[in-house]
Coordinates of C-alpha atoms and ligand atoms in Angstrom, one line a residue:
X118 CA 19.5 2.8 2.6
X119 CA 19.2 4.0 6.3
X120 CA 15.7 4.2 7.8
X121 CA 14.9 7.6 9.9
X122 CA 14.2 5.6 13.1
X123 CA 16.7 7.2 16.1
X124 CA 15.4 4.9 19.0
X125 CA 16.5 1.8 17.1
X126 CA 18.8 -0.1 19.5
X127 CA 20.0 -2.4 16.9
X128 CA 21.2 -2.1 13.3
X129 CA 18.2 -2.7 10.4
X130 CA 18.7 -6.0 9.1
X131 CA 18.3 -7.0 5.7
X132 CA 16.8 -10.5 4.7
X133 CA 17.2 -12.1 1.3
X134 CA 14.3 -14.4 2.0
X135 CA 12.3 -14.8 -1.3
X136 CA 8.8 -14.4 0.8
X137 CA 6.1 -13.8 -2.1
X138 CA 2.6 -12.8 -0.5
X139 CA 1.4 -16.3 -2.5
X140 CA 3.3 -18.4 -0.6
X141 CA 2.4 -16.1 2.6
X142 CA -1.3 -16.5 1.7
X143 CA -1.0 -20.1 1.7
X144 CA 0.7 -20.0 5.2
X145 CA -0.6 -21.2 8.5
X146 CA -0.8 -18.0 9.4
X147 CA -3.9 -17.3 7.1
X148 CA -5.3 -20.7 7.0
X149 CA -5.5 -21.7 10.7
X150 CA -8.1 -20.6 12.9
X151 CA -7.5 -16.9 14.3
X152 CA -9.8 -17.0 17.3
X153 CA -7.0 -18.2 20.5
X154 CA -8.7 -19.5 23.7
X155 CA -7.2 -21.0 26.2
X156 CA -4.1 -21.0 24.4
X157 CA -4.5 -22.5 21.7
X158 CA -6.0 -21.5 18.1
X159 CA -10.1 -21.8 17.6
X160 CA -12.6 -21.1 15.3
X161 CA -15.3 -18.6 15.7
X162 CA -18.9 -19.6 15.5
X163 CA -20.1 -17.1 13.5
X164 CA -22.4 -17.5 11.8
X165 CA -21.3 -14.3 10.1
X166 CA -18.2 -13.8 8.1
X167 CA -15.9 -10.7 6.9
X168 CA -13.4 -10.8 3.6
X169 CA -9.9 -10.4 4.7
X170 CA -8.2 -8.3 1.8
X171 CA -4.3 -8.1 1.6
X172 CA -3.9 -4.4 0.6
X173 CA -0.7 -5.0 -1.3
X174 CA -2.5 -6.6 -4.0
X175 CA -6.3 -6.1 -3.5
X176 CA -6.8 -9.6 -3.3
X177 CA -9.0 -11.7 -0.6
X178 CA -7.1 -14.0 1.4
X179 CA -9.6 -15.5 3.4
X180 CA -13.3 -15.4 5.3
X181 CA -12.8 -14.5 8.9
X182 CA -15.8 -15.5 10.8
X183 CA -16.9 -13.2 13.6
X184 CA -17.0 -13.9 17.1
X185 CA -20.6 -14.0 18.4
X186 CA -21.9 -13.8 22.1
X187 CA -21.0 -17.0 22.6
X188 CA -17.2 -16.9 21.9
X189 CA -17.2 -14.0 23.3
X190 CA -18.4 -15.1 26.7
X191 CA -16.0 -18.5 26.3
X192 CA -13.1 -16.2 26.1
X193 CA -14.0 -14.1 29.4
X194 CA -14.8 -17.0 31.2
X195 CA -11.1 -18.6 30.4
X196 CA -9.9 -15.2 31.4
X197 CA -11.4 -15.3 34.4
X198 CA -10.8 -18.3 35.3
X199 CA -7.2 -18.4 35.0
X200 CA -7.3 -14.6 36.4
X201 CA -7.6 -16.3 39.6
X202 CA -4.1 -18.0 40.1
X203 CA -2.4 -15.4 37.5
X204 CA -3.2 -12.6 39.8
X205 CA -1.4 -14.6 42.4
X206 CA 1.7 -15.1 40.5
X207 CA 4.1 -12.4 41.9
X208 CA 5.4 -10.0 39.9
X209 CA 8.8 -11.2 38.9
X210 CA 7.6 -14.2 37.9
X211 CA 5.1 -12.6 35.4
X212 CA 7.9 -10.4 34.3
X213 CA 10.0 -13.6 33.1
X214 CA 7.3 -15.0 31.4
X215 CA 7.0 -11.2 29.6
X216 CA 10.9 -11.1 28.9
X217 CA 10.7 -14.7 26.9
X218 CA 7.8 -13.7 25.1
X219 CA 10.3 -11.0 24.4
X220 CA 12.9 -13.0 22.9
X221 CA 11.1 -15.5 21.2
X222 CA 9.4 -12.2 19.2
X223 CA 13.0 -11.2 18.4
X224 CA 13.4 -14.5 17.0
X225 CA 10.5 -14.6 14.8
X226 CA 10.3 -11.3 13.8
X227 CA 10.6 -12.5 10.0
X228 CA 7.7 -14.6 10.1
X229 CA 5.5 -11.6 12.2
X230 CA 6.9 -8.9 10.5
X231 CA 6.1 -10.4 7.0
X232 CA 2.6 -11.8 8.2
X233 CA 1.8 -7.6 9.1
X234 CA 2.9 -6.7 5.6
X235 CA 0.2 -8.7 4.6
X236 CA -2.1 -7.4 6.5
X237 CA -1.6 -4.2 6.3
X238 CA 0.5 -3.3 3.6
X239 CA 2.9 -1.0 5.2
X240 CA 6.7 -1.5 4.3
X241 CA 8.5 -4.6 5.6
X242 CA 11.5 -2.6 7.6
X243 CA 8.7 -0.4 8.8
X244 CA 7.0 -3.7 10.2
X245 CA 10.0 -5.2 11.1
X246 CA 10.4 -2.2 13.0
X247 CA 7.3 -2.3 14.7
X248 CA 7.4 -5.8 16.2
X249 CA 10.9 -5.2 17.3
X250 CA 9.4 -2.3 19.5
X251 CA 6.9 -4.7 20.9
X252 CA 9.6 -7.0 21.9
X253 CA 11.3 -3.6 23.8
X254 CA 7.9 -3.0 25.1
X255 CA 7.3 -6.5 26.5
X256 CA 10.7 -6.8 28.0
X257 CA 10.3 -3.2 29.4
X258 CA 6.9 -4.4 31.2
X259 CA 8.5 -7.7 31.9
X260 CA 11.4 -5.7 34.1
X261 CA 8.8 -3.7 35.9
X262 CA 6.4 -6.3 36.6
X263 CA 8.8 -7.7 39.3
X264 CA 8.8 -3.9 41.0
X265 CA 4.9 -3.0 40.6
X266 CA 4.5 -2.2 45.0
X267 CA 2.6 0.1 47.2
X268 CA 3.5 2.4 49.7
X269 CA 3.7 3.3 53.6
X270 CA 2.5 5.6 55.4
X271 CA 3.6 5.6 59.4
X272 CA 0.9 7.8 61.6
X273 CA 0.3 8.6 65.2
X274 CA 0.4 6.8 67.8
X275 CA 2.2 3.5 66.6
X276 CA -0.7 3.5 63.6
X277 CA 0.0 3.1 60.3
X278 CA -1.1 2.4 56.5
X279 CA -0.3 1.3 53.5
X280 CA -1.5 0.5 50.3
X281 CA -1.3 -2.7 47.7
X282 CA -1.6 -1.9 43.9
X283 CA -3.7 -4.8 43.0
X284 CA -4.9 -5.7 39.3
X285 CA -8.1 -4.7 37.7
X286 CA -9.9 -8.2 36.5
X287 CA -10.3 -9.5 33.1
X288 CA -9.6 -6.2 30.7
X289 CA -11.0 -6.3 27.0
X290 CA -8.6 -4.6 24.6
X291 CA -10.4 -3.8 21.3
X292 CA -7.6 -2.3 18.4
X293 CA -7.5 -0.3 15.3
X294 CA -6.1 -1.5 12.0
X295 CA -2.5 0.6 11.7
X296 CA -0.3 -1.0 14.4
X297 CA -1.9 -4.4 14.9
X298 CA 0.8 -5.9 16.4
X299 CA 1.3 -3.1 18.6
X300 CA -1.6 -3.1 19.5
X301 CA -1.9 -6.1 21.2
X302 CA 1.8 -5.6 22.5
X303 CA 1.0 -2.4 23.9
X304 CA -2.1 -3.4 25.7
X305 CA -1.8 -6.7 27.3
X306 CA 1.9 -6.4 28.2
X307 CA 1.0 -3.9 31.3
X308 CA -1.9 -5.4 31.6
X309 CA -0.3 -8.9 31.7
X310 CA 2.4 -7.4 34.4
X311 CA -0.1 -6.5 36.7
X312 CA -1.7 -9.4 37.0
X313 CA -5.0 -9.2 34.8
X314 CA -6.0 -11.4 32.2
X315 CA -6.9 -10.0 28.8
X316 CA -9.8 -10.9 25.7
X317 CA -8.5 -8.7 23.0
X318 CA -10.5 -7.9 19.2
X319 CA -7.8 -7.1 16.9
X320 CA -9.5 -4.7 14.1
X321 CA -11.1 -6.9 11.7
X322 CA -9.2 -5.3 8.7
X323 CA -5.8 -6.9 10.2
X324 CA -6.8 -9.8 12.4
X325 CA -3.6 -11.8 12.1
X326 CA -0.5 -10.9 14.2
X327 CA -2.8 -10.7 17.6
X328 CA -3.8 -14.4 17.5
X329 CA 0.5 -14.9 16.2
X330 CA 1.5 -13.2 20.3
X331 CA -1.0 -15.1 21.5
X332 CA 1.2 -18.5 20.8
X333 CA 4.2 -16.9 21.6
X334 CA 3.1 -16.0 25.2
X335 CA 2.0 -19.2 25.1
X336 CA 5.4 -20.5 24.2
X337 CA 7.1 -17.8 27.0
X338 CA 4.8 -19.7 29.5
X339 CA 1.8 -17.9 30.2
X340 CA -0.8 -20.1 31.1
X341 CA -3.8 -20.9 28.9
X342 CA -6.5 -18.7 29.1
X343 CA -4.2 -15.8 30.1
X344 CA -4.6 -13.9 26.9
X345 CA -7.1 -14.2 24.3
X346 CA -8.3 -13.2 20.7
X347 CA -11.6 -13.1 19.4
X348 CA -11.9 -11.8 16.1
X349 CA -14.9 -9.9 14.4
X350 CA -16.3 -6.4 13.5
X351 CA -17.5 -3.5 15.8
X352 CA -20.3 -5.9 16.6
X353 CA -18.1 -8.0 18.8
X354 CA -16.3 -5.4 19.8
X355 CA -19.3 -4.2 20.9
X356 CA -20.2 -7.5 22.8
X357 CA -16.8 -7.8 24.4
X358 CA -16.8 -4.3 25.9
X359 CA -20.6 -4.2 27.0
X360 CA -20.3 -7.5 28.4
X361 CA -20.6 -7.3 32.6
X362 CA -17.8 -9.9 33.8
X363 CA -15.0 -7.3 31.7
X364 CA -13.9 -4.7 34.8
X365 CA -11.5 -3.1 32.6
X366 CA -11.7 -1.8 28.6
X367 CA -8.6 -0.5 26.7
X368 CA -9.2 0.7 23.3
X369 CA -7.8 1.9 20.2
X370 CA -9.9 3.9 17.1
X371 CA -11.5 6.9 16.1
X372 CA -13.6 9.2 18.3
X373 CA -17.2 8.2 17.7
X374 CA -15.8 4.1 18.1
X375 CA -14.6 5.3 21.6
X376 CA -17.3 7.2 22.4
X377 CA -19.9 4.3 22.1
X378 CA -17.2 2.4 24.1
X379 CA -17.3 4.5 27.4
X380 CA -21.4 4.9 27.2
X381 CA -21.1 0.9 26.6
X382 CA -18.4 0.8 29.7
X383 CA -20.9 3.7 31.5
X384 CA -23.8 1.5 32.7
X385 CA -21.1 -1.2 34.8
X386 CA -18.9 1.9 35.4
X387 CA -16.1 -0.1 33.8
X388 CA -12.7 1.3 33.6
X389 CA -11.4 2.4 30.5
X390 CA -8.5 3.6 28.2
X391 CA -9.1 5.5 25.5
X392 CA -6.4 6.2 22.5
X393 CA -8.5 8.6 19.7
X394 CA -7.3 9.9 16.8
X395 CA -6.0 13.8 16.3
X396 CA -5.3 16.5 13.7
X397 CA -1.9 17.5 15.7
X398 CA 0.0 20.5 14.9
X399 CA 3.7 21.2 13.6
X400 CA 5.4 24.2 13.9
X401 CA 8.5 25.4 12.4
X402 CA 10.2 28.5 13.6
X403 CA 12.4 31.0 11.4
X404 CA 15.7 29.6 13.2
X405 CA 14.7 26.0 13.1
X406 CA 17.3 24.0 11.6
X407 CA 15.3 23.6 8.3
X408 CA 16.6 20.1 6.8
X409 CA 15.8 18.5 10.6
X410 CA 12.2 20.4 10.3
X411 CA 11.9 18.7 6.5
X412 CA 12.5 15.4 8.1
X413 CA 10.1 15.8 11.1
X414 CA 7.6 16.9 8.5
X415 CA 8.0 13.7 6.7
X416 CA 8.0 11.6 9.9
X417 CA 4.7 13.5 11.0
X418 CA 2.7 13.1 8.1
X419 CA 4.0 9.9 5.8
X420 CA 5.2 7.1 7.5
X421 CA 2.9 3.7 7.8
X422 CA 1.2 5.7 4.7
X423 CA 0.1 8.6 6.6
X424 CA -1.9 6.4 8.8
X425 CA -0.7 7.4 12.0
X426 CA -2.9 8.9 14.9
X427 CA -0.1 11.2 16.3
X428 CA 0.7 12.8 12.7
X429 CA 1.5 16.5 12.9
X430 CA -0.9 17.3 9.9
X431 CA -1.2 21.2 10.1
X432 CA 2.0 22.0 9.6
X433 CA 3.1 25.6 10.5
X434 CA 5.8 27.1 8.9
X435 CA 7.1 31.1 10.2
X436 CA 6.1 32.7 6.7
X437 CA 9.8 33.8 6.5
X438 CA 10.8 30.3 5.4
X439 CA 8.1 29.1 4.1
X440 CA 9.0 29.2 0.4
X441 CA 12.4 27.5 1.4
X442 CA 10.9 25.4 3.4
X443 CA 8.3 23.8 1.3
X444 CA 10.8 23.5 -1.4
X445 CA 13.7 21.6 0.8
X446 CA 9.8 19.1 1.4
X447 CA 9.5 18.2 -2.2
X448 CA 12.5 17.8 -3.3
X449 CA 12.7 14.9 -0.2
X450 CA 9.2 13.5 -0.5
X451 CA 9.4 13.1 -4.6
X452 CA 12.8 10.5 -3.6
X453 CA 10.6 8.6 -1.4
X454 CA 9.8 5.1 -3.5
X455 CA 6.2 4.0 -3.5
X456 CA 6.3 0.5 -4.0
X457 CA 5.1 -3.3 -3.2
X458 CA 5.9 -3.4 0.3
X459 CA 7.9 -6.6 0.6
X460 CA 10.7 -4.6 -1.7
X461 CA 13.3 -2.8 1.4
X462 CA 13.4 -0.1 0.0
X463 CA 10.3 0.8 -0.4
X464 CA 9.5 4.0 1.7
X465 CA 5.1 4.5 0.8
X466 CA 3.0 0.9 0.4
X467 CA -0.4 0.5 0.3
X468 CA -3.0 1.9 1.5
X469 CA -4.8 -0.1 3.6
X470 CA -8.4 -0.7 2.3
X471 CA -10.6 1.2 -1.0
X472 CA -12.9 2.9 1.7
X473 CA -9.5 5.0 3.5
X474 CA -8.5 5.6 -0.2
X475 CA -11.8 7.3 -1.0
X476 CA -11.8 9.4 2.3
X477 CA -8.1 10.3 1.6
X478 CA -9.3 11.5 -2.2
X479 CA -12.5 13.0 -1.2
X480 CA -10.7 15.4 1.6
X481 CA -8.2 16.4 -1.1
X482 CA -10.8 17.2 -3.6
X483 CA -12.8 19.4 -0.3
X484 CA -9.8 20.9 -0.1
X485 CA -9.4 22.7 -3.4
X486 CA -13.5 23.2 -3.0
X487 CA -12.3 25.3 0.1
X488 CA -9.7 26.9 -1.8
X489 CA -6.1 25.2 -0.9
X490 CA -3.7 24.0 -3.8
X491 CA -2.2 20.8 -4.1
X492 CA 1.5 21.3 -5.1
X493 CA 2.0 18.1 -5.2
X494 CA 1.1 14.3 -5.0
X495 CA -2.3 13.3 -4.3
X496 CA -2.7 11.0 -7.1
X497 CA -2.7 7.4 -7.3
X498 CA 0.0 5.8 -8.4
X499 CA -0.1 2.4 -10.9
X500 CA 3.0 0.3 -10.1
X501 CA 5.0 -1.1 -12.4
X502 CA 4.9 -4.7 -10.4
X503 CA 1.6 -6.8 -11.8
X504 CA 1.5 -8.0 -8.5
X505 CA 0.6 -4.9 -6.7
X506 CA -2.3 -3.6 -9.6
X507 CA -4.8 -4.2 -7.0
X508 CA -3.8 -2.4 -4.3
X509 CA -4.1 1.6 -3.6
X510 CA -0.9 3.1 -3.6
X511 CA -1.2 7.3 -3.1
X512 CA 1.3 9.3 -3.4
X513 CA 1.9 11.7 -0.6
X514 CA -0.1 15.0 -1.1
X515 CA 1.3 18.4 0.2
X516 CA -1.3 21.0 0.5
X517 CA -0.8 25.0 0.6
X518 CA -3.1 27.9 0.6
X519 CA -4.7 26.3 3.6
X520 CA -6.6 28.0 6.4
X521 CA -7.7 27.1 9.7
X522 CA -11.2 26.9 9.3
X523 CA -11.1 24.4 6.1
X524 CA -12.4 20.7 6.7
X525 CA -8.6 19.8 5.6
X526 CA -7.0 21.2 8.8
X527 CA -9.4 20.3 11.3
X528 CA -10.7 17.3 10.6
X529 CA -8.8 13.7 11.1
X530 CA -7.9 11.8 7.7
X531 CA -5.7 9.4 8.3
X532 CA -3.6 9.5 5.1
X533 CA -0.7 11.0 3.6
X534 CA -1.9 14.6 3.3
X535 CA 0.4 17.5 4.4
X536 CA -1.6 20.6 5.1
X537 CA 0.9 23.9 5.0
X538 CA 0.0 27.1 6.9
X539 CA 2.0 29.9 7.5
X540 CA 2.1 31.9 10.8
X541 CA 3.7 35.4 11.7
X542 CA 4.3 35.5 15.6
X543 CA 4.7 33.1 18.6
X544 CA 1.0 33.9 20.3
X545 CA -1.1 33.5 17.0
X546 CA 0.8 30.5 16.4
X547 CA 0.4 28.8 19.8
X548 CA -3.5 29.8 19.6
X549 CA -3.8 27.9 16.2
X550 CA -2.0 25.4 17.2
X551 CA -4.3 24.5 20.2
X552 CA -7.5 25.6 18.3
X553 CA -8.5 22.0 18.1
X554 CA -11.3 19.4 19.8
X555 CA -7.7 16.9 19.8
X556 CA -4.5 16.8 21.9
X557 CA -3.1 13.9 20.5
X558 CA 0.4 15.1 19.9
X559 CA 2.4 18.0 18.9
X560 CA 6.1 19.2 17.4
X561 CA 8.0 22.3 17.4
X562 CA 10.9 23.0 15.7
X563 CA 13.4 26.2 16.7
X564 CA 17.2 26.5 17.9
X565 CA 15.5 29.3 20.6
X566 CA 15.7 27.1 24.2
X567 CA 13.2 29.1 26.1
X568 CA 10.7 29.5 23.3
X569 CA 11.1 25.7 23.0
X570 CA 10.2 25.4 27.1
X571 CA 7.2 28.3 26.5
X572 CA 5.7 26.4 23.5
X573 CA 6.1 23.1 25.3
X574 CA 4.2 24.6 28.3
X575 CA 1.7 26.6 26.3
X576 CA 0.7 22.9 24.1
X577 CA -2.9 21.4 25.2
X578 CA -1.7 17.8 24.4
X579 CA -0.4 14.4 25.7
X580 CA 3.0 14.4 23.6
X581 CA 5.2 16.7 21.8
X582 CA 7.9 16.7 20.6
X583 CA 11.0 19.0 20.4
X584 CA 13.0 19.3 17.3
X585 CA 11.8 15.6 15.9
X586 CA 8.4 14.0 16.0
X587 CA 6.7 10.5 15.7
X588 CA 9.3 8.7 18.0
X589 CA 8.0 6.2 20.4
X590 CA 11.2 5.1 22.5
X591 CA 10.2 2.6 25.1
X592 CA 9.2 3.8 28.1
X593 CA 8.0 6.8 27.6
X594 CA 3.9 7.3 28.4
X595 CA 1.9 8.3 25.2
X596 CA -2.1 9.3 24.9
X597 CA -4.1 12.0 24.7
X598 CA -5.5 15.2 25.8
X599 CA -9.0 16.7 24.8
X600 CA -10.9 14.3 22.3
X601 CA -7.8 12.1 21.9
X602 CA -8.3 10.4 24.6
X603 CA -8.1 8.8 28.2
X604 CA -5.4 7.2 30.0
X605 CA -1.6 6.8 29.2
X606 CA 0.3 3.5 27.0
X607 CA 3.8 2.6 27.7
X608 CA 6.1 3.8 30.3
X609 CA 5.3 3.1 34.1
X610 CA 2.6 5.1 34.2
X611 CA 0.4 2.9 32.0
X612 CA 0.2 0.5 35.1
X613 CA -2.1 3.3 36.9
X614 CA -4.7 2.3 34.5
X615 CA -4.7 -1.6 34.8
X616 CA -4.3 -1.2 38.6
X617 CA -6.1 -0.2 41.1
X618 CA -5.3 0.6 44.9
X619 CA -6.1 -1.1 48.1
X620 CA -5.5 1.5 51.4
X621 CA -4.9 -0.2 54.6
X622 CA -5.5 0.9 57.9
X623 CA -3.4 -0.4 60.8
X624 CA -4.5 1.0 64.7
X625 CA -1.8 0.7 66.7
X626 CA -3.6 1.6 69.9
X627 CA -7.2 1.8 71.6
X628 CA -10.1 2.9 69.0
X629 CA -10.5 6.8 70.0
X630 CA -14.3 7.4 70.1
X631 CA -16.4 10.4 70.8
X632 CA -19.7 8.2 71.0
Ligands
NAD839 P1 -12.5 2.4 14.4 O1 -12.9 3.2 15.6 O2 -13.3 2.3 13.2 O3 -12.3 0.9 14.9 C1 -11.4 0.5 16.0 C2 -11.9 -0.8 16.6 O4 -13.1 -0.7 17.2 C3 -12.0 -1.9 15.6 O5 -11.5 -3.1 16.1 C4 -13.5 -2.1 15.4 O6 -13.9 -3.4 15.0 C5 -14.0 -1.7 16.8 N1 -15.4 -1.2 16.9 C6 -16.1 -0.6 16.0 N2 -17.3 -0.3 16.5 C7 -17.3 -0.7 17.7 C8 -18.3 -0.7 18.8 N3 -19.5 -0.1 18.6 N4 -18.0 -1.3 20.0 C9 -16.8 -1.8 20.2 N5 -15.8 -1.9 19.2 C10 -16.1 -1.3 18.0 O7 -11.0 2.9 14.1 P2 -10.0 2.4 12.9 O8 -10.6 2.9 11.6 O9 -9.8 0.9 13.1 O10 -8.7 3.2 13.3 C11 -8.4 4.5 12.9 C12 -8.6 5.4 14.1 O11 -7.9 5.0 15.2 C13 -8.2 6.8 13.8 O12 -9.1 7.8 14.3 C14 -6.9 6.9 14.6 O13 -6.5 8.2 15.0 C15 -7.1 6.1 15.8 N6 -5.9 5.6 16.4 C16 -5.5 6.1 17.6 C17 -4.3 5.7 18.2 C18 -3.9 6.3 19.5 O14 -3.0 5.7 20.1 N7 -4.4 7.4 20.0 C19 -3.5 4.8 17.5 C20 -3.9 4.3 16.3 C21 -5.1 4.7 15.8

């Protein structure tokens, strides 16, 4: 079956392995310590430990202790120490070590892609996916590293300036639970290229691909101490980001998360990133082609289980169309196969933990408090696979009836719930659409070129997207506007925010003085 991913520069492949999550459970990759310092894997000293959980299956696959101040403060000190000849490296020879790390990702993506699945349940070609557009990411960086420069400015006289884009420090990346892999990828690969050292938290729910990059930078050459995990809850998080020898945090998670980051970041005025969540709109026009506007639907709202910061959630449909519209939805979204997550062709796995279930469930049943219906989906769904009975498997829930001011449409949920509003002319539409504390992302979908341009210019967020939506191809900058966030990921314009710029003066004759 062919996946919907366009920006795929290779064919899907398909693997026969016979790769059971109990014979992935009992790999190194759970086993072995997941704290990485100084390049190689550590324990944490805890004393306090979390249950890691594979969601496929609901059951614990190990204790992961979490970082205290102490490993904490081990990690930045190896980052800073080995900040100092790092940061003298120049930048194509960083870039090599970024484009093997590269390779040697491609080569393993089995092994990662696998170890994600277990982490977070999401569908193996999904995963597979995923870690194949970090390897794009890293090379991408690992081609600019070698180009990262200043400028010149000539002035009067035979004076001139110029500037050196020089890196931040030691950055502490802190990420959420969807993307691990990604996570990491996307964070310490600019920061990597421009010459800073990195002490990154993967999300306690999905500790175990970060710690995995870590030995494969390690492998690609990057000297020890370069790039380090801790693990642990918010806690540590906490720790790593308030901690004063960090000049630079980068974070991924929900609003209130990042807002306790920049008031933590505040009192050393640290630099920081910032990638929130959203509640991004959708909208359809009458002439949209209406099959492509299904399948952006789909892609905006149920992919990686609806778990997706970007998702266009409030999907507006012209109410011309709407009744074909919604129709042309089900009929695709009832083929889609929920399923254990190792099975390719599973399309919806698990959800990732009991607590999202519950917030996914209790904003459907706030929903039909408010009035909306559910036309379909919402339920959970019992698997026919013994294997899978204890994870949470929901199937994709399609809301209509919906209004603007319900809880549904304007808050984030982070699952696979579709909310469908109807609209009857450009300027309320646009309006809606931006009626929103987030600018995360948004889509349109119409055949009309200058309403396309209009919307596109009218839209109060960091991404949207023109007839398609959730695509990510390398290079291209993503974050937020509003509440979504601060800073840009991927594409050069990420190394604006793990860089910072020297000016330089040069007098080229006698110092002209009025005093
Ligand atoms: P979260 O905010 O609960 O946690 C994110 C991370 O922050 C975790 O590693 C957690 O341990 C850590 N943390 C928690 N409290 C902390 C504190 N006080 N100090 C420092 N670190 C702390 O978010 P989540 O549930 O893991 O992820 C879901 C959220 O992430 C959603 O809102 C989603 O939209 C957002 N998200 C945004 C993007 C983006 O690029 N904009 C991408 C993915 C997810």
């Amino acid at each position: 079956m062919k996946h919907p991913r366009p920006f795929l520069a290779f064919s899907i492949r398909r693997y026969s392995k016979d790769v059971s999550e109990k014979t992935l459970s009992k790999s190194h990759q759970v086993t072995s310590p997941l704290n990485f310092l100084l390049g190689r894997r550590t324990e944490a000293k805890g004393p306090s430990s979390f249950h890691l959980i594979a969601p496929a299956t609901g059951t614990k696959l190990r204790d992961v202790v979490n970082s205290n101040e102490q490993d904490v403060n081990e990690a930045i000190l190896a980052a800073r120490n080995s900040y100092r000849s790092w940061s003298k490296w120049t930048g194509f020879e960083r870039g090599k070590v970024l484009k093997t790390a590269a390779d040697i990702i491609r080569s393993k993506v089995d092994d990662l892609a696998y170890t994600e699945v277990l982490d977070t349940g999401k569908p193996i070609w999904e995963a597979r996916y995923d870690i194949l557009g970090c390897a794009d990411t890293i090379e991408f960086y690992g081609g600019v590293a070698g180009r990262i420069k200043g400028d010149f400015m000539q002035l009067s006289g035979g004076s001139f300036a110029y500037t050196i884009r020089e890196p931040l420090g030691v950055v502490g990346g802190i990420g959420a639970w969807n993307f691990p892999f990604q996570m990491a990828a996307w964070k310490s690969a600019p920061a990597l290229a421009c010459g800073n050292t990195m002490v990154f938290k993967p999300s306690q729910v999905t500790p175990l691909t970060a710690v995995m990059l870590g030995e494969i930078y390690q492998q690609a050459g990057l000297p020890g101490g370069c790039y380090n995990v801790v693990q642990g809850e918010g806690e540590t998080g906490q720790i790593l980001c308030s901690h004063p020898d960090i000049d630079k945090v980068t974070f991924t998670g929900s609003v209130p998360t990042g807002s306790r980051i920049m008031a933590a970041c505040a009192k050393d005025i640290k630099h920081v990133t910032l990638e929130l969540g959203g509640k991004s709109p959708l909208v359809i026009f009458s002439d949209a082609d209406l099959d492509n506007a299904v399948k952006g639907a789909i892609l905006a709202n149920f992919s990686n289980q609806g778990q997706v910061c970007s998702n266009g959630t409030r999907v507006f449909v012209e109410e011309s169309v709407a009744g074909e519209f919604l129709a042309k939805l089900i009929d695709r979204v009832e083929k889609m196969k929920i399923g254990d997550p190792y099975q390719e062709d599973t399309l919806i796995g698990a959800t990732i933990s009991p607590q999202q279930a519950a917030i996914v469930e209790d904003y459907i049943g706030i929903a039909k408090k408010e009035g909306a219906t559910v036309v379909y989906g919402g339920e959970r769904v019992t698997l026919s696979d013994s294997n899978c009975a204890g994870g949470i498997y929901l199937r994709p829930c399609i809301l209509v009836n919906c209004t603007d001011n319900m809880r549904v449409v304007k808050e984030e949920i982070f699952g696979p719930v579709l909310s469908l509003l109807t609209f009857k002319s450009e300027d309320e539409v646009i309006a809606r659409a931006n009626d929103s504390q987030f600018g995360l992302a948004g889509g349109v979908f119409t055949r009309d070129l200058q309403r396309a341009h209009r919307f596109v210019a009218a839209m109060e967020v960091g991404s949207i997207y023109v007839n398609n939506y959730n695509v990510y191809p390398v290079g291209v900058p993503f974050g937020g506007y509003k509440k979504s966030g601060i800073g840009r990921e991927n594409g050069e314009d990420s190394l604006d925010y793990y860089s910072q710029i020297k000016s330089v003066y040069f007098e080229g004759g006698n110092v002209d003085c009025p005093y």
